[in-house]
Amino acid sequence: MQPTDPSKFTDKAWEAIVKSQDVTRRFKQQQLEVEHLAIALLEQEGLANTILNKVGFEPAKLKQQLESFAQRQPKVSETAQLYLGRSLDLMLDKAEAARTNFQDEYISVEHMLLALCEDDRIGRRLFKAANIDQKQIETTIKSVRGSQKVTDQNPEGKYDALEKFGRDLTEQAKAGKLDPVIGRDDEIRRVVQVLSRRTKNNPVLIGEPGVGKTAIAEGLAQRIINGDVPESLKDRRLITLDMGSLIAGAKYRGEFEDRLRAVLKEVTSSDGQIVLFIDELHTVVGAGSAQGTMDAGNLLKPMLARGELRCIGATTLDEYRKHIEKDAALERRFQQVYVGQPSVEDTISILRGLKERYQVHHNVNIADSALVAAAVLSDRYISDRFLPDKAIDLVDEAAAKLRMETTSKPTELESIDRRVIQLEMEKLSLEGEGSRLGISSSYRPSQEKLERINREINDLKEEQTRLNSQWDTEKQMLDQINALRSEEEQLHRQIEKAERDYDLNTAAQLKYGRLEAVHRDLEAKEASLLEMQTGGTALLRQQVTEADIAEIVAKWTGIPVTRLMETERQKLLQLESFLHQRVIGQDEAVAAVAAAIRRARAGMKDLGRPIGSFMFMGPTGVGKTELARALAESLFDTGDALVRIDMSEYMEKHSVSRLVGAPPGYVGYEEGGQLTEAIRRHPYSVLLLDEVEKAHPDVFNILLQVLDDGRITDSQGRTVDFRNTIVVMTSNIGSEHILDVSGDESKYEEMQRRVTQALRSHFRPEFLNRVDDIILFHPLTLKELRQIVGIQMQRIHRLLADQKISLELTTAAQNFIADAGFDPVYGARPLKRAIQKQLENPIATKILENAFVEGDTIFIDVKDHKLTFSKKRSKAPSQAAASAVAVVDQA
């Protein structure tokens, strides 16, 4: 047969024929022969290598033998016109006969391989030497092709379609590669029940992301392997379909449909032996569709309805509603199985089941208290994800962090190494100085210092040697523990396999022999390591604890859930004094806020509400907003943790939607709300709703659920958690009543009654009832204003310190500034203007005139009802920069 017509061959077969000419030239031969075509076939990434591997003939070995044979054939000096050899012509005739025998339309690679097996020139001899006959190759071809026929020029994409585009979960379960599935018995039983139906036997697992839908399919695969299923599912294969690889590379129209049909044909021709699992089921709707073609969903529908195809789907609630429910014809072919979020107790059981796998992977030990903490803390603080996924991720990351620490050099050794390097550098410097000065009296102190450095280096090196030795010992012990753990896991797998195969003798030998010995060794090694660690001498830590989990939660969320350190305890106990450094007076407000923070950090707060919600009432400029700022700074050491929303921007009815986000279809829908986005990103913060009385009444409907339930749903359906937020609302309502009784404590109760009455007339009872505390701020007295002057002077001093200029003012000057800025109606705000006018402007002018330069101290006093500015040079520049504001009492 002359290979001149490409239309008779598949693309891969014709590619091999064309390439065989290059192979012939490579060997400097003129006659195109069987060995050249065979080498070209083996150099392809195609079906020939797959078939040879399956029959047990290594393609590389066959290629080596063919090349060796080709090298021995006659060569020509210059390769001119190539001629078709007689043996190759006969081989192609045999390939044509094989095509007819298989009832195919084109000559394919497998036909050529069969013909090579019968070739008298070289093929038959090589295959016979490898104990492989024609029958074996024919059987392998049929197993690879299944019931597929060569009906087009690219048939290879349809062979072994399930192997290419799927993953056999039952095989993975048999190899012990799947994680154990704890609980979920009801859901697995429901899936088995639906699969056992005659028609529409297709369950779809619906649930939120991370609740364990894929794990249910893996659990079913494990039950099939263990024989813990009804007769209708025994010895079945559960294969998960990878829609991504099915679509990837399908360049031409109809290619995707051909691949999917090949997969479905393999599944249906298995007579119910294969159950298909499609994760992310919504991807099949519209997958692969183009103009004039069908999508994957429409190809599946007829088979799903007739019961020819048993399929398990898995998708989220949102995606099911968005894609599957819209196609009623597809939806009716699936039976819903709802997968809910497991409880905290169930999550702890799941984590205990997975514990061994994570211990072996990370080479660490995980304490049971860490598993409990992962379930409890993730449930309480990580609100935008679902159990058990978020708890498993916490344990995984905490174990990874500890493993990273154990494989790095201990901090004690690192600090000694750095100190030795530092001392060596000092020693070199002193030795260089000594060689320059020689032996003189001026060098004697340096000589003494050099001797002291040498002694310290020797001591450190001794300690370094001791710690290195201890580190090596501990590492060896950890390596031994990890090796025993890995062996223990492998033994468990071998025992499971032996029990499945009813090889009870082997199972008993492993279980009561080697496994018990490994377990004893492991317990002994862990006990000796624990003894070393509890004694406080260990350099490496090997156990993931509750504190490690809390640290990861704090990193994820920004919420301090770690155990209180002593410094933080003192800070919380002295919170009032810290706040009073910023807020003068207002003892009642400071005490109420500090008590709420202490309750939250001590674990005594209501878990379903914000940390605290306060209404700050009072005239302008008395410190309502400043207290919220001071609170944010005291908790987070930065003012950035204050989320401030000016409620005067929400006076119109339509502006309410800006808090939680615009409704679907409106501009800005994707951006989310100003309130919800700020708290979603920073859940542990101080939320300041400034001048809340100016907001539209509809705003308070949104705030009701924030204050009561500690949560709110934004426009995109996401639940935002306010349980770790302090809500502070400020209002000027009733401030005229507060000013009326300024300084008169006898009328305080009457004033409180009037303010409360004004408050009730503006806000609804259900809103006020949800606020933890309504706090009245008193107008500032002249004495308090003088204290505020001192705080403002500190601010000015910090500005001058950059220019190394100091500040000193008399008590008279401080009182003069306070008197100039005192206004009971406007609070502390006029004081700021007075300081700017009386102090900052004159100082700025004099600095520009070079009246005050680096190292000067500006002395401020009062003369003739005016501030006077004079210069002192009593301090060095560095001292002046570091000194505080001095207030000189000249009374």
mmCIF file of C-alpha atoms in Angstrom, residues 506-800:
data_model
loop_
_atom_site.group_PDB
_atom_site.id
_atom_site.type_symbol
_atom_site.label_atom_id
_atom_site.label_comp_id
_atom_site.label_asym_id
_atom_site.label_seq_id
_atom_site.Cartn_x
_atom_site.Cartn_y
_atom_site.Cartn_z
ATOM 1 C CA THR A 506 -1.927 -10.869 58.033
ATOM 2 C CA ALA A 507 -4.230 -8.277 59.630
ATOM 3 C CA ALA A 508 -3.862 -9.909 63.068
ATOM 4 C CA GLN A 509 -0.072 -10.189 62.731
ATOM 5 C CA LEU A 510 0.231 -6.512 61.844
ATOM 6 C CA LYS A 511 -2.306 -5.319 64.422
ATOM 7 C CA TYR A 512 -1.092 -7.236 67.435
ATOM 8 C CA GLY A 513 2.555 -7.485 66.420
ATOM 9 C CA ARG A 514 4.318 -4.666 64.602
ATOM 10 C CA LEU A 515 1.658 -1.965 65.250
ATOM 11 C CA GLU A 516 1.743 -2.468 69.017
ATOM 12 C CA ALA A 517 5.565 -2.330 69.022
ATOM 13 C CA VAL A 518 5.569 0.907 66.980
ATOM 14 C CA HIS A 519 2.896 2.381 69.261
ATOM 15 C CA ARG A 520 4.966 1.576 72.379
ATOM 16 C CA ASP A 521 8.117 3.112 70.863
ATOM 17 C CA LEU A 522 6.191 6.222 69.802
ATOM 18 C CA GLU A 523 4.678 6.744 73.268
ATOM 19 C CA ALA A 524 8.096 6.342 74.922
ATOM 20 C CA LYS A 525 9.784 8.836 72.568
ATOM 21 C CA GLU A 526 6.942 11.381 72.946
ATOM 22 C CA ALA A 527 7.046 11.023 76.749
ATOM 23 C CA SER A 528 10.807 11.677 76.900
ATOM 24 C CA LEU A 529 10.448 14.706 74.592
ATOM 25 C CA LEU A 530 7.530 16.051 76.665
ATOM 26 C CA GLU A 531 9.586 15.612 79.852
ATOM 27 C CA MET A 532 12.398 17.639 78.307
ATOM 28 C CA GLN A 533 9.989 20.363 77.168
ATOM 29 C CA THR A 534 8.104 20.634 80.479
ATOM 30 C CA GLY A 535 11.454 20.863 82.275
ATOM 31 C CA GLY A 536 12.024 24.121 80.386
ATOM 32 C CA THR A 537 15.296 22.984 78.797
ATOM 33 C CA ALA A 538 13.977 22.169 75.303
ATOM 34 C CA LEU A 539 14.952 24.370 72.366
ATOM 35 C CA LEU A 540 12.309 23.020 69.967
ATOM 36 C CA ARG A 541 8.568 22.975 70.530
ATOM 37 C CA GLN A 542 6.690 20.096 68.993
ATOM 38 C CA GLN A 543 3.075 20.500 70.103
ATOM 39 C CA VAL A 544 0.409 22.745 68.579
ATOM 40 C CA THR A 545 -1.430 24.305 71.533
ATOM 41 C CA GLU A 546 -4.522 26.393 72.127
ATOM 42 C CA ALA A 547 -2.339 29.537 72.123
ATOM 43 C CA ASP A 548 -1.083 28.756 68.580
ATOM 44 C CA ILE A 549 -4.669 28.508 67.295
ATOM 45 C CA ALA A 550 -5.610 31.781 69.027
ATOM 46 C CA GLU A 551 -2.597 33.499 67.436
ATOM 47 C CA ILE A 552 -3.688 32.424 63.924
ATOM 48 C CA VAL A 553 -7.271 33.626 64.598
ATOM 49 C CA ALA A 554 -5.866 36.992 65.726
ATOM 50 C CA LYS A 555 -3.808 37.249 62.503
ATOM 51 C CA TRP A 556 -6.792 36.387 60.291
ATOM 52 C CA THR A 557 -9.328 38.690 61.926
ATOM 53 C CA GLY A 558 -7.379 41.337 63.845
ATOM 54 C CA ILE A 559 -9.353 40.364 66.970
ATOM 55 C CA PRO A 560 -7.134 39.794 70.040
ATOM 56 C CA VAL A 561 -8.248 36.341 71.201
ATOM 57 C CA THR A 562 -4.852 35.338 72.563
ATOM 58 C CA ARG A 563 -4.437 34.894 76.303
ATOM 59 C CA LEU A 564 -3.960 38.200 78.125
ATOM 60 C CA MET A 565 -0.289 38.995 78.664
ATOM 61 C CA GLU A 566 0.664 40.692 81.920
ATOM 62 C CA THR A 567 1.349 44.006 80.146
ATOM 63 C CA GLU A 568 -2.114 43.981 78.576
ATOM 64 C CA ARG A 569 -3.733 43.127 81.918
ATOM 65 C CA GLN A 570 -2.134 46.202 83.475
ATOM 66 C CA LYS A 571 -3.145 48.299 80.484
ATOM 67 C CA LEU A 572 -6.797 47.204 80.809
ATOM 68 C CA LEU A 573 -6.856 47.757 84.579
ATOM 69 C CA GLN A 574 -5.444 51.259 84.107
ATOM 70 C CA LEU A 575 -7.524 52.100 81.018
ATOM 71 C CA GLU A 576 -9.232 55.050 82.744
ATOM 72 C CA SER A 577 -5.940 56.809 83.474
ATOM 73 C CA PHE A 578 -4.839 56.325 79.834
ATOM 74 C CA LEU A 579 -8.122 57.779 78.523
ATOM 75 C CA HIS A 580 -7.892 60.704 80.961
ATOM 76 C CA GLN A 581 -4.573 61.661 79.379
ATOM 77 C CA ARG A 582 -6.584 62.560 76.266
ATOM 78 C CA VAL A 583 -10.040 63.369 77.695
ATOM 79 C CA ILE A 584 -10.167 65.823 80.597
ATOM 80 C CA GLY A 585 -13.080 65.412 83.035
ATOM 81 C CA GLN A 586 -16.040 63.238 81.955
ATOM 82 C CA ASP A 587 -15.319 60.580 84.609
ATOM 83 C CA GLU A 588 -18.676 58.847 84.135
ATOM 84 C CA ALA A 589 -18.172 58.389 80.373
ATOM 85 C CA VAL A 590 -14.605 57.112 80.728
ATOM 86 C CA ALA A 591 -15.576 54.642 83.492
ATOM 87 C CA ALA A 592 -18.513 53.203 81.454
ATOM 88 C CA VAL A 593 -16.413 52.676 78.315
ATOM 89 C CA ALA A 594 -13.472 51.137 80.223
ATOM 90 C CA ALA A 595 -15.798 48.709 82.044
ATOM 91 C CA ALA A 596 -17.250 47.487 78.706
ATOM 92 C CA ILE A 597 -13.753 46.815 77.303
ATOM 93 C CA ARG A 598 -12.695 44.919 80.422
ATOM 94 C CA ARG A 599 -15.858 42.763 80.289
ATOM 95 C CA ALA A 600 -15.162 41.854 76.656
ATOM 96 C CA ARG A 601 -11.493 40.928 77.169
ATOM 97 C CA ALA A 602 -12.307 38.932 80.308
ATOM 98 C CA GLY A 603 -14.879 36.880 78.325
ATOM 99 C CA MET A 604 -17.893 38.227 80.252
ATOM 100 C CA LYS A 605 -19.728 39.964 77.422
ATOM 101 C CA ASP A 606 -22.983 38.897 75.724
ATOM 102 C CA LEU A 607 -21.796 36.884 72.687
ATOM 103 C CA GLY A 608 -24.744 37.993 70.553
ATOM 104 C CA ARG A 609 -24.241 41.755 70.836
ATOM 105 C CA PRO A 610 -21.526 44.369 70.212
ATOM 106 C CA ILE A 611 -18.868 44.817 72.937
ATOM 107 C CA GLY A 612 -20.651 47.975 73.994
ATOM 108 C CA SER A 613 -23.053 50.558 72.577
ATOM 109 C CA PHE A 614 -23.050 54.085 73.994
ATOM 110 C CA MET A 615 -24.907 57.303 73.342
ATOM 111 C CA PHE A 616 -22.710 60.295 74.210
ATOM 112 C CA MET A 617 -24.868 63.348 74.966
ATOM 113 C CA GLY A 618 -23.556 66.822 75.541
ATOM 114 C CA PRO A 619 -22.764 70.231 74.080
ATOM 115 C CA THR A 620 -20.201 70.675 71.325
ATOM 116 C CA GLY A 621 -16.491 70.561 72.097
ATOM 117 C CA VAL A 622 -16.608 68.659 75.413
ATOM 118 C CA GLY A 623 -14.740 65.512 74.221
ATOM 119 C CA LYS A 624 -17.375 63.125 72.828
ATOM 120 C CA THR A 625 -15.506 62.419 69.580
ATOM 121 C CA GLU A 626 -12.117 62.689 71.314
ATOM 122 C CA LEU A 627 -13.085 59.897 73.756
ATOM 123 C CA ALA A 628 -13.914 57.583 70.809
ATOM 124 C CA ARG A 629 -10.535 58.405 69.216
ATOM 125 C CA ALA A 630 -8.681 57.841 72.502
ATOM 126 C CA LEU A 631 -10.459 54.519 72.951
ATOM 127 C CA ALA A 632 -9.407 53.300 69.482
ATOM 128 C CA GLU A 633 -5.818 54.378 70.137
ATOM 129 C CA SER A 634 -5.673 52.713 73.573
ATOM 130 C CA LEU A 635 -6.937 49.376 72.193
ATOM 131 C CA PHE A 636 -4.980 49.226 68.939
ATOM 132 C CA ASP A 637 -2.097 51.704 69.461
ATOM 133 C CA THR A 638 -3.292 53.506 66.330
ATOM 134 C CA GLY A 639 -6.108 55.895 65.510
ATOM 135 C CA ASP A 640 -6.767 54.009 62.228
ATOM 136 C CA ALA A 641 -9.018 51.534 64.078
ATOM 137 C CA LEU A 642 -11.690 54.238 64.388
ATOM 138 C CA VAL A 643 -14.444 53.832 61.773
ATOM 139 C CA ARG A 644 -16.098 57.250 61.654
ATOM 140 C CA ILE A 645 -19.364 57.854 59.852
ATOM 141 C CA ASP A 646 -20.834 61.381 59.859
ATOM 142 C CA MET A 647 -24.567 60.844 60.109
ATOM 143 C CA SER A 648 -25.244 64.321 58.709
ATOM 144 C CA GLU A 649 -24.478 62.732 55.308
ATOM 145 C CA TYR A 650 -27.504 60.433 55.756
ATOM 146 C CA MET A 651 -30.263 63.015 56.133
ATOM 147 C CA GLU A 652 -32.115 61.986 52.960
ATOM 148 C CA LYS A 653 -34.206 58.819 52.715
ATOM 149 C CA HIS A 654 -32.378 57.524 49.614
ATOM 150 C CA SER A 655 -28.953 57.896 51.272
ATOM 151 C CA VAL A 656 -29.770 55.090 53.757
ATOM 152 C CA SER A 657 -28.801 52.464 51.153
ATOM 153 C CA ARG A 658 -25.223 53.799 51.210
ATOM 154 C CA LEU A 659 -24.745 52.186 54.647
ATOM 155 C CA VAL A 660 -25.435 48.613 53.495
ATOM 156 C CA GLY A 661 -24.907 49.012 49.725
ATOM 157 C CA ALA A 662 -27.061 49.892 46.736
ATOM 158 C CA PRO A 663 -29.796 47.388 45.745
ATOM 159 C CA PRO A 664 -29.221 45.116 42.703
ATOM 160 C CA GLY A 665 -29.467 46.989 39.429
ATOM 161 C CA TYR A 666 -28.436 50.346 40.903
ATOM 162 C CA VAL A 667 -25.113 52.119 40.380
ATOM 163 C CA GLY A 668 -22.549 51.038 43.014
ATOM 164 C CA TYR A 669 -24.144 47.653 43.751
ATOM 165 C CA GLU A 670 -20.813 45.821 43.463
ATOM 166 C CA GLU A 671 -19.028 48.246 45.808
ATOM 167 C CA GLY A 672 -20.942 47.331 48.988
ATOM 168 C CA GLY A 673 -21.991 49.669 51.807
ATOM 169 C CA GLN A 674 -19.831 52.216 53.637
ATOM 170 C CA LEU A 675 -20.748 50.804 57.058
ATOM 171 C CA THR A 676 -20.779 47.094 56.180
ATOM 172 C CA GLU A 677 -17.539 47.126 54.150
ATOM 173 C CA ALA A 678 -15.624 49.033 56.849
ATOM 174 C CA ILE A 679 -16.644 46.565 59.592
ATOM 175 C CA ARG A 680 -16.268 43.497 57.343
ATOM 176 C CA ARG A 681 -12.623 44.423 56.720
ATOM 177 C CA HIS A 682 -11.923 45.489 60.344
ATOM 178 C CA PRO A 683 -14.336 43.649 62.655
ATOM 179 C CA TYR A 684 -12.494 44.675 65.840
ATOM 180 C CA SER A 685 -12.794 48.456 65.840
ATOM 181 C CA VAL A 686 -14.547 51.460 67.343
ATOM 182 C CA LEU A 687 -17.532 52.556 65.227
ATOM 183 C CA LEU A 688 -18.273 56.272 65.712
ATOM 184 C CA LEU A 689 -21.651 57.483 64.423
ATOM 185 C CA ASP A 690 -21.163 61.224 64.771
ATOM 186 C CA GLU A 691 -24.176 63.522 65.305
ATOM 187 C CA VAL A 692 -26.591 60.618 65.044
ATOM 188 C CA GLU A 693 -29.686 62.803 65.558
ATOM 189 C CA LYS A 694 -29.168 64.335 62.077
ATOM 190 C CA ALA A 695 -29.677 61.006 60.281
ATOM 191 C CA HIS A 696 -32.957 60.091 58.555
ATOM 192 C CA PRO A 697 -35.325 58.039 60.810
ATOM 193 C CA ASP A 698 -34.965 55.006 58.464
ATOM 194 C CA VAL A 699 -31.275 54.771 59.418
ATOM 195 C CA PHE A 700 -32.299 53.718 62.931
ATOM 196 C CA ASN A 701 -34.145 50.680 61.517
ATOM 197 C CA ILE A 702 -30.754 49.394 60.269
ATOM 198 C CA LEU A 703 -29.050 50.231 63.565
ATOM 199 C CA LEU A 704 -31.687 48.276 65.552
ATOM 200 C CA GLN A 705 -30.372 44.889 64.416
ATOM 201 C CA VAL A 706 -26.731 46.010 64.808
ATOM 202 C CA LEU A 707 -27.330 46.970 68.469
ATOM 203 C CA ASP A 708 -29.509 43.950 69.285
ATOM 204 C CA ASP A 709 -28.097 40.994 67.300
ATOM 205 C CA GLY A 710 -24.606 42.298 66.520
ATOM 206 C CA ARG A 711 -25.053 41.564 62.806
ATOM 207 C CA ILE A 712 -26.411 43.036 59.609
ATOM 208 C CA THR A 713 -26.919 41.726 56.049
ATOM 209 C CA ASP A 714 -25.552 43.868 53.229
ATOM 210 C CA SER A 715 -27.044 44.334 49.766
ATOM 211 C CA GLN A 716 -25.148 41.306 48.418
ATOM 212 C CA GLY A 717 -26.549 38.944 51.056
ATOM 213 C CA ARG A 718 -23.361 38.757 53.154
ATOM 214 C CA THR A 719 -23.739 38.790 56.924
ATOM 215 C CA VAL A 720 -21.450 41.336 58.599
ATOM 216 C CA ASP A 721 -20.490 40.664 62.234
ATOM 217 C CA PHE A 722 -20.582 43.593 64.713
ATOM 218 C CA ARG A 723 -20.033 41.446 67.831
ATOM 219 C CA ASN A 724 -16.440 42.624 68.199
ATOM 220 C CA THR A 725 -17.203 46.281 67.597
ATOM 221 C CA ILE A 726 -17.711 49.146 70.075
ATOM 222 C CA VAL A 727 -20.545 51.353 68.824
ATOM 223 C CA VAL A 728 -20.362 55.000 69.933
ATOM 224 C CA MET A 729 -23.075 57.479 68.911
ATOM 225 C CA THR A 730 -22.725 61.191 69.647
ATOM 226 C CA SER A 731 -25.589 63.677 69.853
ATOM 227 C CA ASN A 732 -26.114 67.318 70.752
ATOM 228 C CA ILE A 733 -29.805 66.871 71.662
ATOM 229 C CA GLY A 734 -30.656 68.570 74.975
ATOM 230 C CA SER A 735 -27.283 70.333 75.177
ATOM 231 C CA GLU A 736 -29.059 73.631 76.017
ATOM 232 C CA HIS A 737 -30.394 72.001 79.217
ATOM 233 C CA ILE A 738 -26.861 70.872 80.146
ATOM 234 C CA LEU A 739 -25.498 74.398 79.630
ATOM 235 C CA ASP A 740 -28.292 75.901 81.771
ATOM 236 C CA VAL A 741 -27.085 74.062 84.891
ATOM 237 C CA SER A 742 -23.344 74.326 84.144
ATOM 238 C CA GLY A 743 -21.449 74.159 87.445
ATOM 239 C CA ASP A 744 -24.608 73.737 89.550
ATOM 240 C CA GLU A 745 -24.630 70.116 90.815
ATOM 241 C CA SER A 746 -27.887 70.617 92.773
ATOM 242 C CA LYS A 747 -29.841 70.898 89.519
ATOM 243 C CA TYR A 748 -28.111 67.859 87.896
ATOM 244 C CA GLU A 749 -31.060 65.466 88.313
ATOM 245 C CA GLU A 750 -33.502 68.017 86.846
ATOM 246 C CA MET A 751 -31.142 68.523 83.868
ATOM 247 C CA GLN A 752 -30.829 64.751 83.370
ATOM 248 C CA ARG A 753 -34.631 64.429 83.323
ATOM 249 C CA ARG A 754 -34.969 67.185 80.694
ATOM 250 C CA VAL A 755 -32.248 65.737 78.465
ATOM 251 C CA THR A 756 -33.817 62.264 78.670
ATOM 252 C CA GLN A 757 -37.185 63.774 77.752
ATOM 253 C CA ALA A 758 -35.655 65.543 74.722
ATOM 254 C CA LEU A 759 -33.978 62.295 73.739
ATOM 255 C CA ARG A 760 -37.230 60.301 73.931
ATOM 256 C CA SER A 761 -39.062 62.882 71.855
ATOM 257 C CA HIS A 762 -36.522 62.424 69.012
ATOM 258 C CA PHE A 763 -35.588 58.715 69.129
ATOM 259 C CA ARG A 764 -38.021 55.781 69.234
ATOM 260 C CA PRO A 765 -38.215 53.704 72.440
ATOM 261 C CA GLU A 766 -37.067 50.462 70.741
ATOM 262 C CA PHE A 767 -33.878 52.243 69.596
ATOM 263 C CA LEU A 768 -33.026 53.770 72.991
ATOM 264 C CA ASN A 769 -33.811 50.465 74.731
ATOM 265 C CA ARG A 770 -31.035 48.734 72.763
ATOM 266 C CA VAL A 771 -28.302 51.220 73.764
ATOM 267 C CA ASP A 772 -26.198 49.945 76.688
ATOM 268 C CA ASP A 773 -25.616 53.340 78.296
ATOM 269 C CA ILE A 774 -26.663 56.943 77.684
ATOM 270 C CA ILE A 775 -23.854 59.141 79.036
ATOM 271 C CA LEU A 776 -24.130 62.881 79.679
ATOM 272 C CA PHE A 777 -20.990 64.935 79.077
ATOM 273 C CA HIS A 778 -20.656 67.996 81.315
ATOM 274 C CA PRO A 779 -19.593 71.413 79.988
ATOM 275 C CA LEU A 780 -15.895 72.052 80.548
ATOM 276 C CA THR A 781 -14.895 74.267 83.484
ATOM 277 C CA LEU A 782 -12.045 76.786 83.384
ATOM 278 C CA LYS A 783 -9.924 74.457 85.556
ATOM 279 C CA GLU A 784 -10.378 71.580 83.074
ATOM 280 C CA LEU A 785 -9.602 73.900 80.181
ATOM 281 C CA ARG A 786 -6.253 74.764 81.799
ATOM 282 C CA GLN A 787 -5.448 71.036 81.871
ATOM 283 C CA ILE A 788 -6.306 70.844 78.167
ATOM 284 C CA VAL A 789 -3.834 73.684 77.515
ATOM 285 C CA GLY A 790 -1.118 71.435 78.983
ATOM 286 C CA ILE A 791 -2.079 68.629 76.558
ATOM 287 C CA GLN A 792 -2.007 71.052 73.610
ATOM 288 C CA MET A 793 1.424 72.322 74.676
ATOM 289 C CA GLN A 794 2.738 68.747 74.430
ATOM 290 C CA ARG A 795 1.528 68.675 70.827
ATOM 291 C CA ILE A 796 3.337 71.946 69.996
ATOM 292 C CA HIS A 797 6.485 70.682 71.710
ATOM 293 C CA ARG A 798 6.504 67.566 69.479
ATOM 294 C CA LEU A 799 6.327 69.811 66.407
ATOM 295 C CA LEU A 800 9.241 71.977 67.661
#
